[in-house]
Amino acid sequence: METQGGITVQRALELPGLRSGLPEVVACADRLNRTVRWVHAGEVPNIASLLKGGELLLTTGLGLGTRPAEQRAFVRRLADRGIAALVVELGPRFSRLPSTIVDTARAAGLPLVQLHREVPFVSVTEEVHTEIVNGHYTLLRRAEEVHRRCTQALLGGGGIPQVLGILADFTANPVFLETADGQLLYAAAPEAGEACADPLQVWEGLRGQREAREEGPPANGVIVDVPGGGHGAGAVRARIALLAVSAPLLPVHRIAAERAAGILAVVLMQARQEEELAARGRGDFLTDLAEGRIAAEDAPAQARVLGFKPGEGPLLPVVMRLAAELAPAGNWAVLARAVLEELSAVGVPVLLGVRPVEGRVPLLLGLRSESERTAVADRVAAALRAGVERAGLERAGVHPPIVVVGVAGSWTAASAGLRHAAETATAAQGLSDRPWYDARRLDIDLLLWRLREHPDLAAFVDRAIGPLRDHDRTSRPPLLPTLQTYLAHAGRKAETARELHLNRQTLYNRLARISELLGTDLDDPQTVLALSLALRARRHTT
C-alpha cells in the first residue's frame, strides 16, 4: 500500500527484522495502516521532544518510568507528537507490558506492539528505512512515467487537454485546471469510470467545498500551483485541482501533478492559451450534451458553471464548420474571442465552444420565444462570419464557413439538435453558399452523406448522371450545371434560362441533349427525383 512518504505499520511488522521478534499488537490493532515515515530507537524519558511525528519508536522500556503516572505521561506525549507506533521489546525491564501503558495507548489511539524476542534495533532500522527509500523511488518512477507520457503527447501535437487527460487516467479521478482566482479553464475525466462522467458537476461540488472552507484545498482533494503569472518568482498562473471521487488520492498522484504543472507552465506561456482552454472546455460540454453523455436534467447546472444562463425560453443549437484550409492552426483562441465579440451584439445569451479536431464551433443560444429563431439565426450567422473575417481566416478561393441552425426547444431537444446540426454541417460541404442552412431542410443531404461509403451510392450516381459527367469531361458547354439549375427551379424553363443567361431556344436544345444522353424524360416525376438525388449525392462520391 502506498502512503504519504513511507510504509504502513502493518508492513513494518511484516518485514523480517520485526517479524523475528514475534510482535504482538496489544493496542489499536485497527490503526496499523498508519504511515511510518522514519524509525527511531531510544530509551530516554523525554524522547518525545526529539521526534517530529510519523516515527516508529523502538525501545526496551527503560525510559517509560516505574510509576503509573510516569508511564501514562510518556505514552501521552508520544501520542501527542503523532508517532506512528510504539514498539517495546520485552526483557529485563518488562516481562509483559503493564495495563497502565496498554490502556493509555488504547485511549490515545496509539498502536502499541510488544516484542517477545530480542531483535537488533539497528537491523530493524536499516530494513525499514530501505523499504521507505525504495517506496520513494517507486513513487518517483511512476510519476516520471506520467511526465514522459505528457511530454510525448505535447511533442506529438497534443495540448493541455491531453496532458490533463493523462493525469485524470492515472489518478482515476477528475482533474481540473483553474485560473489563479479560481475560474475553471478545463475539466478532464478519466476515460474509464462512470463516477467521473460529469466532471462539471464534480467541479460545482469542489467549488462549494472551497467556498465553505474560504481558502485552501478541499478536504478530499489536492491543489498544485502552475507557476508563471509574471509577478515574481512565486507568482501563480493557474492551478491543477485533483479531487478524490472514484479512488483515493495517493502521494504519487501529487508528485505526478507537480510534474505536470511544470509542463503546463511552459505551454501556458504561449499567448491566450487560457482562452483557448476555456473555449475547448465549453466545446467539450456541448459535444458531450450532443452525444448523450450529459443528461438533459443535469445540463442546466453544468451550463451555469460555464457562465450560460439562458432563462426559461427555448434553446437554439447552432454549429459552424470551417473548411480544412480555414482551420486556425492552433490559434483557436483568436477565433473564439473574435466570434464572441461579434456575438455580443446579437442580444441573446450565448454558450460558444471550439472543437479543433473536427474543425467545428458549436453554440447554444437562449431565445425568448421560438418565433425569434429566424431573426436570431440571421444575426448569429452574420456574427460568426464576421468573427472568422476578424480572425483573419478568410481566404480567396476557399469555401466560406458553413453555419447550420437546428430546431429550437428544451434541453432534451438541444442535445439532439446539436448532434443533428453537427452532422448536417459536415454533410453540407460543397453546397452553394448561403448565410446559414436550416438543419431540417438538409435531411436528404445528411442521409446521402451517411451512405457515402456504400458502393451502391456511387453505382446509383453513375447510372443516373454518368453519361453527363463523361460528356462534360470532353465537350462544351457542360450540361450538368444546366440540369442542376433546371431541377432547382422545379422545371420552370423561363427561370432556368434567366439564371443561366440563355435564350429559351438554347436552353431547349441543351435539355433535349440531356434527355438524349441520359435516355430519360425530364418531365417524368420519378426521373426528376432520381436525378435530383444523384446530383446531391455526387458531392460525396467524387
Coordinates of C-alpha atoms in Angstrom, one line a residue:
M1 CA 0.0 0.0 0.0
E2 CA 1.3 3.5 -0.8
T3 CA 1.3 6.0 2.0
Q4 CA 2.3 9.6 2.4
G5 CA 6.1 9.2 2.0
G6 CA 6.6 5.9 3.9
I7 CA 5.2 2.5 4.6
T8 CA 2.5 1.3 7.0
V9 CA 3.0 0.0 10.5
Q10 CA 1.5 -3.3 9.3
R11 CA 4.1 -3.5 6.5
A12 CA 6.9 -2.8 9.0
L13 CA 5.8 -5.6 11.3
E14 CA 5.8 -8.0 8.3
L15 CA 9.5 -7.3 7.5
P16 CA 11.9 -10.0 8.7
G17 CA 13.6 -7.9 11.4
L18 CA 10.4 -7.2 13.4
R19 CA 8.8 -10.4 12.5
S20 CA 11.7 -12.3 14.1
G21 CA 10.8 -10.6 17.4
L22 CA 7.4 -12.3 17.4
P23 CA 5.4 -9.0 17.6
E24 CA 2.1 -8.9 19.4
V25 CA -0.2 -5.9 18.9
V26 CA -1.7 -5.1 22.3
A27 CA -3.4 -1.7 21.5
C28 CA -5.1 -0.1 18.4
A29 CA -4.7 -3.1 16.0
D30 CA -7.2 -1.3 13.8
R31 CA -4.7 1.6 13.2
L32 CA -1.9 -0.4 11.7
N33 CA -2.4 1.4 8.4
R34 CA -0.7 4.5 9.9
T35 CA 2.3 5.8 7.9
V36 CA 5.8 5.1 9.2
R37 CA 7.9 8.0 7.9
W38 CA 11.1 7.0 9.8
V39 CA 12.4 4.7 12.6
H40 CA 13.9 5.9 15.8
A41 CA 15.3 3.9 18.8
G42 CA 15.8 5.4 22.2
E43 CA 15.5 4.9 26.0
V44 CA 15.4 8.5 27.4
P45 CA 12.2 9.7 29.3
N46 CA 12.0 12.9 27.2
I47 CA 12.3 11.2 23.8
A48 CA 9.0 12.7 22.6
S49 CA 10.7 16.1 22.3
L50 CA 13.2 14.6 19.8
L51 CA 10.5 13.3 17.4
K52 CA 8.6 15.1 14.6
G53 CA 5.7 12.7 14.0
G54 CA 5.3 9.6 11.9
E55 CA 8.2 7.7 13.6
L56 CA 8.1 4.0 14.6
L57 CA 9.7 4.2 18.0
L58 CA 11.7 1.2 19.2
T59 CA 12.5 0.9 22.9
T60 CA 13.2 -1.7 25.7
G61 CA 11.1 0.5 28.0
L62 CA 13.9 1.9 30.2
G63 CA 12.6 5.4 29.7
L64 CA 9.0 4.7 30.4
G65 CA 9.4 5.2 34.2
T66 CA 8.4 2.9 37.1
R67 CA 5.3 4.7 38.4
P68 CA 1.9 4.5 36.6
A69 CA 1.8 8.4 36.3
E70 CA 5.2 8.5 34.6
Q71 CA 4.1 5.7 32.2
R72 CA 0.9 7.4 31.3
A73 CA 2.6 10.7 30.7
F74 CA 5.3 9.0 28.5
V75 CA 2.7 7.4 26.2
R76 CA 0.5 10.5 26.0
R77 CA 3.5 12.7 25.0
L78 CA 4.3 10.2 22.2
A79 CA 0.6 10.2 21.0
D80 CA 0.5 14.0 21.1
R81 CA 3.7 14.1 19.0
G82 CA 1.9 11.9 16.4
I83 CA 4.3 9.0 16.1
A84 CA 3.1 6.0 14.0
A85 CA 3.5 3.3 16.7
L86 CA 5.4 2.4 19.9
V87 CA 7.3 -1.0 19.8
V88 CA 8.6 -2.2 23.2
E89 CA 11.0 -5.2 23.4
L90 CA 10.2 -7.4 26.4
G91 CA 13.1 -8.4 28.6
P92 CA 14.9 -7.1 31.7
R93 CA 12.6 -4.1 32.1
F94 CA 9.2 -5.7 31.3
S95 CA 8.2 -9.3 31.0
R96 CA 4.8 -8.1 29.8
L97 CA 3.6 -4.5 29.3
P98 CA 1.7 -3.1 32.3
S99 CA -2.0 -2.5 31.9
T100 CA -1.4 1.2 32.6
I101 CA 0.7 1.5 29.4
V102 CA -1.7 -0.6 27.3
D103 CA -4.8 1.3 28.5
T104 CA -3.3 4.7 27.9
A105 CA -2.1 3.8 24.4
R106 CA -5.6 2.5 23.6
A107 CA -7.3 5.6 24.9
A108 CA -4.8 7.8 23.0
G109 CA -5.3 5.9 19.7
L110 CA -1.6 4.9 19.6
P111 CA -0.7 1.5 18.2
L112 CA 1.3 -0.4 20.8
V113 CA 3.4 -3.5 20.0
Q114 CA 5.4 -5.8 22.3
L115 CA 8.2 -8.0 21.0
H116 CA 8.6 -11.4 22.7
R117 CA 12.1 -12.0 21.4
E118 CA 15.2 -9.7 21.3
V119 CA 16.0 -8.1 17.9
P120 CA 18.9 -5.9 16.9
F121 CA 17.3 -2.5 16.6
V122 CA 20.0 -1.3 14.1
S123 CA 18.9 -4.1 11.7
V124 CA 15.3 -3.2 12.0
T125 CA 16.1 0.5 11.4
E126 CA 18.1 -0.3 8.3
E127 CA 15.5 -2.7 6.9
V128 CA 12.5 -0.3 7.4
H129 CA 14.5 2.7 6.1
T130 CA 15.4 0.7 3.0
E131 CA 11.8 -0.1 2.4
I132 CA 10.8 3.5 2.8
V133 CA 13.5 4.7 0.3
N134 CA 12.5 2.0 -2.2
G135 CA 8.9 3.2 -1.8
H136 CA 10.0 6.7 -2.6
Y137 CA 11.9 5.6 -5.6
T138 CA 8.9 3.6 -6.9
L139 CA 6.7 6.7 -6.5
L140 CA 9.1 8.9 -8.3
R141 CA 9.5 6.3 -11.1
R142 CA 5.7 6.1 -11.6
A143 CA 5.4 9.9 -11.6
E144 CA 8.3 10.2 -14.1
E145 CA 6.5 7.8 -16.4
V146 CA 3.4 10.1 -16.3
H147 CA 5.7 13.1 -17.0
R148 CA 7.2 11.2 -20.0
R149 CA 3.8 10.4 -21.4
C150 CA 2.7 14.0 -21.1
T151 CA 5.8 15.3 -22.8
Q152 CA 5.3 12.8 -25.6
A153 CA 1.7 14.0 -26.0
L154 CA 2.8 17.5 -26.4
L155 CA 5.6 16.6 -28.8
G156 CA 3.1 14.6 -30.8
G157 CA 0.9 17.7 -31.4
G158 CA -1.3 17.4 -28.3
G159 CA -2.1 20.2 -25.9
I160 CA -3.2 20.8 -22.4
P161 CA -6.4 18.8 -22.7
Q162 CA -4.3 15.7 -23.5
V163 CA -1.9 16.3 -20.5
L164 CA -4.9 16.7 -18.1
G165 CA -6.5 13.6 -19.6
I166 CA -3.4 11.5 -19.0
L167 CA -3.3 12.8 -15.4
A168 CA -7.0 12.0 -15.0
D169 CA -6.5 8.5 -16.3
F170 CA -3.5 8.0 -13.9
T171 CA -5.4 9.2 -10.8
A172 CA -8.7 7.5 -11.9
N173 CA -10.3 10.8 -10.8
P174 CA -11.3 14.1 -12.5
V175 CA -8.6 16.7 -12.9
F176 CA -9.3 20.5 -13.3
L177 CA -7.2 23.4 -14.4
E178 CA -8.3 26.7 -12.9
T179 CA -7.1 30.3 -13.0
A180 CA -5.3 31.7 -10.1
D181 CA -8.6 33.3 -8.9
G182 CA -10.5 30.0 -9.1
Q183 CA -12.2 30.2 -12.5
L184 CA -12.5 26.9 -14.4
L185 CA -10.4 26.6 -17.5
Y186 CA -10.7 22.9 -18.3
A187 CA -12.1 19.8 -16.8
A188 CA -10.8 16.3 -17.7
A189 CA -12.3 13.0 -16.7
P190 CA -10.7 9.5 -16.9
E191 CA -11.7 7.5 -19.9
A192 CA -12.8 4.6 -17.7
G193 CA -15.1 5.1 -14.7
E194 CA -18.8 6.2 -14.6
A195 CA -18.3 8.1 -11.4
C196 CA -16.5 10.8 -13.3
A197 CA -18.8 11.0 -16.3
D198 CA -19.9 14.6 -15.5
P199 CA -16.8 16.5 -14.3
L200 CA -18.6 19.8 -14.3
Q201 CA -20.9 18.5 -11.6
V202 CA -17.9 17.5 -9.7
W203 CA -16.4 20.9 -10.2
E204 CA -19.5 22.6 -8.8
G205 CA -19.1 20.4 -5.6
L206 CA -15.4 21.3 -5.4
R207 CA -16.2 25.0 -5.7
G208 CA -18.8 24.7 -3.0
Q209 CA -16.4 22.9 -0.6
R210 CA -13.8 25.6 -1.1
E211 CA -16.2 28.4 -0.6
A212 CA -17.4 26.8 2.6
R213 CA -13.8 26.5 3.8
E214 CA -13.0 30.0 2.5
E215 CA -9.5 29.0 1.4
G216 CA -7.2 26.1 0.9
P217 CA -7.7 22.8 -0.9
P218 CA -10.9 20.7 -0.3
A219 CA -10.8 18.0 2.3
N220 CA -10.6 15.2 -0.2
G221 CA -8.5 17.0 -2.9
V222 CA -5.1 18.3 -3.8
I223 CA -4.2 21.7 -5.3
V224 CA -0.9 22.1 -7.2
D225 CA 0.2 25.6 -8.4
V226 CA 1.3 26.1 -12.0
P227 CA 3.9 28.9 -11.9
G228 CA 4.4 31.7 -14.3
G229 CA 1.9 34.5 -13.5
G230 CA 4.5 37.2 -14.3
H231 CA 4.7 38.9 -10.9
G232 CA 7.8 37.5 -9.3
A233 CA 9.3 34.1 -8.6
G234 CA 6.3 32.8 -6.6
A235 CA 3.6 34.0 -8.9
V236 CA 0.9 31.5 -9.9
R237 CA -0.6 31.4 -13.4
A238 CA -3.0 28.6 -12.8
R239 CA -3.7 25.6 -10.5
I240 CA -4.3 21.9 -11.0
A241 CA -7.0 20.6 -8.8
L242 CA -7.4 16.8 -8.1
L243 CA -10.5 15.5 -6.3
A244 CA -10.9 12.0 -4.9
V245 CA -14.2 10.9 -6.5
S246 CA -13.9 7.3 -7.5
A247 CA -10.5 6.5 -6.0
P248 CA -8.3 7.8 -3.2
L249 CA -5.5 10.2 -4.0
L250 CA -2.1 8.8 -3.3
P251 CA 1.3 10.6 -2.9
V252 CA 2.3 9.5 -6.4
H253 CA -0.7 11.5 -7.7
R254 CA 0.5 14.7 -6.1
I255 CA 4.0 14.1 -7.5
A256 CA 2.6 13.4 -11.0
A257 CA 0.5 16.6 -10.7
E258 CA 3.6 18.6 -9.7
R259 CA 5.5 17.2 -12.8
A260 CA 2.5 18.0 -15.0
A261 CA 2.4 21.6 -13.6
G262 CA 5.9 22.2 -14.9
I263 CA 4.8 21.1 -18.4
L264 CA 1.7 23.3 -18.2
A265 CA 3.7 26.3 -17.1
V266 CA 5.7 26.1 -20.3
V267 CA 2.6 25.7 -22.5
L268 CA 0.7 28.5 -20.8
M269 CA 3.5 30.9 -21.6
Q270 CA 2.0 30.9 -25.2
A271 CA -0.4 33.7 -25.8
R272 CA -4.1 33.2 -25.0
Q273 CA -3.7 29.5 -24.0
E274 CA -6.2 30.1 -21.1
E275 CA -8.8 31.5 -23.5
E276 CA -8.4 28.5 -25.8
L277 CA -8.7 26.1 -23.0
A278 CA -11.9 27.7 -21.7
A279 CA -13.3 27.6 -25.3
R280 CA -12.3 23.9 -25.6
G281 CA -14.0 23.1 -22.3
R282 CA -17.2 24.7 -23.5
G283 CA -16.9 22.8 -26.7
D284 CA -16.4 19.5 -24.8
F285 CA -19.6 20.2 -22.8
L286 CA -21.6 20.9 -25.9
T287 CA -20.3 17.8 -27.6
D288 CA -21.0 15.7 -24.5
L289 CA -24.5 17.1 -24.5
A290 CA -25.0 16.3 -28.2
E291 CA -23.7 12.8 -27.8
G292 CA -25.8 12.0 -24.8
R293 CA -23.0 11.8 -22.2
I294 CA -24.8 14.5 -20.2
A295 CA -28.4 14.0 -19.1
A296 CA -30.8 16.8 -20.0
E297 CA -31.7 17.3 -16.4
D298 CA -28.1 17.8 -15.4
A299 CA -27.2 20.1 -18.3
P300 CA -28.6 23.4 -16.9
A301 CA -26.5 23.3 -13.7
Q302 CA -23.3 22.4 -15.7
A303 CA -24.0 25.1 -18.2
R304 CA -24.2 27.7 -15.3
V305 CA -20.7 26.6 -14.2
L306 CA -19.6 27.7 -17.7
G307 CA -21.4 31.0 -17.4
F308 CA -24.5 30.2 -19.6
K309 CA -27.8 31.3 -18.1
P310 CA -30.4 31.2 -20.9
G311 CA -33.6 31.8 -18.9
E312 CA -36.9 29.9 -19.4
G313 CA -37.2 30.3 -23.2
P314 CA -36.2 27.7 -25.9
L315 CA -32.6 26.9 -26.7
L316 CA -31.3 27.2 -30.3
P317 CA -28.4 24.9 -31.3
V318 CA -26.0 26.2 -34.0
V319 CA -22.9 24.7 -35.5
M320 CA -20.3 26.5 -37.6
R321 CA -17.9 24.3 -39.6
L322 CA -14.7 25.6 -41.1
A323 CA -13.2 24.2 -44.3
A324 CA -9.9 22.5 -43.6
E325 CA -8.0 25.3 -45.3
L326 CA -9.5 27.8 -42.8
A327 CA -8.6 25.9 -39.6
P328 CA -6.7 28.4 -37.4
A329 CA -3.7 26.1 -36.9
G330 CA -3.6 26.1 -33.2
N331 CA -4.8 29.6 -32.6
W332 CA -8.4 28.9 -31.9
A333 CA -8.4 31.4 -29.0
V334 CA -8.2 34.2 -31.6
L335 CA -11.2 32.9 -33.4
A336 CA -13.2 32.3 -30.3
R337 CA -12.5 35.8 -29.0
A338 CA -13.4 37.4 -32.3
V339 CA -16.6 35.5 -32.7
L340 CA -17.7 36.1 -29.1
E341 CA -17.1 39.9 -29.6
E342 CA -19.3 39.8 -32.7
L343 CA -22.0 37.7 -30.9
S344 CA -22.2 40.2 -28.1
A345 CA -24.3 42.4 -30.3
V346 CA -26.8 39.7 -31.1
G347 CA -28.6 40.3 -27.8
V348 CA -29.2 36.8 -26.5
P349 CA -27.3 34.5 -24.1
V350 CA -24.7 32.5 -25.9
L351 CA -22.5 29.5 -25.0
L352 CA -19.8 29.1 -27.6
G353 CA -17.1 26.4 -27.7
V354 CA -14.5 25.1 -30.1
R355 CA -13.7 21.6 -31.3
P356 CA -10.4 21.9 -33.1
V357 CA -10.2 18.2 -34.1
E358 CA -13.5 18.4 -36.0
G359 CA -13.0 22.0 -37.2
R360 CA -16.3 23.0 -35.6
V361 CA -17.6 25.8 -33.5
P362 CA -20.8 24.6 -31.6
L363 CA -23.1 27.2 -30.0
L364 CA -26.2 27.2 -27.8
L365 CA -28.3 30.3 -27.7
G366 CA -31.2 31.3 -25.3
L367 CA -34.3 32.6 -27.1
R368 CA -37.2 34.4 -25.5
S369 CA -39.6 32.6 -27.9
E370 CA -39.4 30.2 -30.8
S371 CA -40.7 33.0 -33.1
E372 CA -37.3 34.6 -32.8
R373 CA -35.5 31.7 -34.4
T374 CA -35.1 33.0 -37.9
A375 CA -34.2 36.6 -36.9
V376 CA -31.7 35.4 -34.3
A377 CA -30.2 32.9 -36.8
D378 CA -29.7 35.7 -39.3
R379 CA -27.8 37.8 -36.8
V380 CA -25.8 34.9 -35.4
A381 CA -24.7 33.7 -38.9
A382 CA -23.6 37.2 -39.7
A383 CA -21.7 37.5 -36.4
L384 CA -20.0 34.1 -37.0
R385 CA -18.8 35.0 -40.4
A386 CA -17.7 38.5 -39.2
G387 CA -15.7 36.8 -36.5
V388 CA -14.0 34.5 -38.9
E389 CA -13.1 37.6 -41.0
R390 CA -11.8 39.5 -38.0
A391 CA -9.7 36.5 -37.0
G392 CA -8.0 36.7 -40.4
L393 CA -9.1 33.2 -41.6
E394 CA -11.0 34.1 -44.8
R395 CA -9.1 33.2 -48.0
A396 CA -9.9 33.7 -51.6
G397 CA -11.0 30.5 -53.4
V398 CA -11.8 28.7 -50.1
H399 CA -15.4 27.8 -49.3
P400 CA -16.7 30.1 -46.6
P401 CA -17.7 28.7 -43.2
I402 CA -20.9 26.6 -43.1
V403 CA -23.4 27.6 -40.5
V404 CA -26.2 25.2 -39.6
V405 CA -29.1 26.1 -37.4
G406 CA -31.0 23.4 -35.6
V407 CA -34.5 23.2 -34.1
A408 CA -35.3 25.4 -31.0
G409 CA -36.6 23.6 -27.9
S410 CA -35.8 22.2 -24.5
W411 CA -32.5 20.9 -23.1
T412 CA -33.5 17.5 -24.4
A413 CA -34.2 18.9 -27.8
A414 CA -30.9 20.8 -27.7
S415 CA -29.0 17.6 -27.2
A416 CA -30.5 16.0 -30.4
G417 CA -30.4 19.4 -32.2
L418 CA -26.6 19.9 -31.6
R419 CA -25.9 16.4 -32.8
H420 CA -28.1 16.9 -35.9
A421 CA -26.6 20.3 -36.7
A422 CA -23.0 19.0 -36.4
E423 CA -23.6 16.1 -38.7
T424 CA -25.5 18.3 -41.2
A425 CA -22.7 20.9 -41.2
T426 CA -20.4 18.1 -42.4
A427 CA -22.9 16.9 -45.0
A428 CA -23.4 20.4 -46.3
Q429 CA -19.9 20.8 -47.5
G430 CA -19.9 21.6 -51.2
L431 CA -23.4 23.1 -51.3
S432 CA -24.0 26.5 -52.8
D433 CA -23.1 29.2 -50.3
R434 CA -25.8 30.6 -48.0
P435 CA -25.7 32.7 -44.9
W436 CA -27.0 29.7 -42.9
Y437 CA -28.7 26.4 -43.5
D438 CA -31.7 25.0 -41.8
A439 CA -30.8 21.6 -40.5
R440 CA -34.4 20.4 -41.2
R441 CA -34.1 21.1 -44.9
L442 CA -30.9 19.1 -45.3
D443 CA -32.0 15.7 -44.1
I444 CA -31.7 14.2 -47.6
D445 CA -28.1 15.5 -47.9
L446 CA -27.4 14.1 -44.5
L447 CA -28.8 10.7 -45.4
L448 CA -26.7 10.7 -48.6
W449 CA -23.6 11.7 -46.7
R450 CA -24.1 8.8 -44.3
L451 CA -24.3 6.4 -47.3
R452 CA -21.2 8.0 -48.9
E453 CA -19.0 4.9 -48.4
H454 CA -21.6 2.4 -49.6
P455 CA -20.8 1.2 -53.1
D456 CA -24.4 1.2 -54.1
L457 CA -24.5 5.0 -53.8
A458 CA -21.6 5.5 -56.3
A459 CA -23.2 3.0 -58.6
F460 CA -26.6 4.9 -58.4
V461 CA -24.9 8.2 -59.2
D462 CA -23.0 6.6 -62.1
R463 CA -26.2 5.1 -63.6
A464 CA -28.2 8.3 -63.2
I465 CA -25.8 11.0 -64.4
G466 CA -22.7 9.1 -65.6
P467 CA -23.2 10.0 -69.3
L468 CA -23.4 13.7 -68.4
R469 CA -20.2 13.5 -66.4
D470 CA -18.5 11.8 -69.3
H471 CA -19.8 14.4 -71.7
D472 CA -18.7 17.4 -69.6
R473 CA -15.1 16.0 -69.3
T474 CA -14.6 16.3 -73.1
S475 CA -17.3 18.6 -74.5
R476 CA -18.6 22.1 -74.2
P477 CA -20.8 23.6 -73.0
P478 CA -21.0 21.5 -69.8
L479 CA -24.5 20.1 -69.2
L480 CA -24.5 19.2 -65.5
P481 CA -24.9 22.9 -64.4
T482 CA -27.8 23.2 -66.8
L483 CA -29.6 20.2 -65.3
Q484 CA -28.8 21.2 -61.8
T485 CA -30.3 24.7 -62.3
Y486 CA -33.3 23.3 -64.2
L487 CA -34.1 21.0 -61.3
A488 CA -33.5 23.7 -58.7
H489 CA -36.2 25.7 -60.4
A490 CA -38.6 22.7 -60.4
G491 CA -38.6 22.5 -64.2
R492 CA -39.6 26.1 -64.8
K493 CA -37.8 26.9 -68.1
A494 CA -38.1 30.7 -68.0
E495 CA -36.5 31.0 -64.6
T496 CA -33.8 28.5 -65.6
A497 CA -33.0 30.4 -68.7
R498 CA -32.8 33.7 -66.8
E499 CA -30.4 32.4 -64.2
L500 CA -28.2 30.8 -66.8
H501 CA -28.3 33.9 -69.1
L502 CA -29.5 31.8 -72.0
N503 CA -32.2 32.4 -74.6
R504 CA -35.0 29.9 -74.5
Q505 CA -34.1 28.0 -77.6
T506 CA -30.6 27.4 -76.4
L507 CA -32.0 26.1 -73.1
Y508 CA -34.4 23.8 -75.0
N509 CA -31.5 22.5 -77.1
R510 CA -29.5 21.7 -74.0
L511 CA -32.4 20.0 -72.2
A512 CA -33.0 17.9 -75.3
R513 CA -29.3 16.9 -75.4
I514 CA -29.5 15.9 -71.7
S515 CA -32.6 13.8 -72.3
E516 CA -30.8 12.1 -75.3
L517 CA -27.6 11.4 -73.3
L518 CA -29.5 10.0 -70.3
G519 CA -32.2 8.3 -72.2
T520 CA -34.8 9.7 -69.9
D521 CA -37.8 12.1 -70.0
L522 CA -37.2 15.2 -67.9
D523 CA -40.9 15.6 -67.4
D524 CA -41.3 12.3 -65.6
P525 CA -41.6 12.8 -61.8
Q526 CA -39.6 9.6 -61.0
T527 CA -36.8 10.6 -63.3
V528 CA -36.7 14.1 -61.8
L529 CA -36.5 12.6 -58.3
A530 CA -33.7 10.2 -59.2
L531 CA -31.7 12.9 -61.0
S532 CA -32.1 15.3 -58.0
L533 CA -30.8 12.7 -55.6
A534 CA -27.9 11.8 -57.9
L535 CA -26.8 15.4 -58.2
R536 CA -26.9 15.8 -54.4
A537 CA -25.1 12.5 -53.9
R538 CA -22.2 13.2 -56.3
R539 CA -20.5 15.5 -53.8
H540 CA -20.0 12.5 -51.6
T541 CA -18.8 10.1 -54.3
T542 CA -16.3 12.1 -56.3

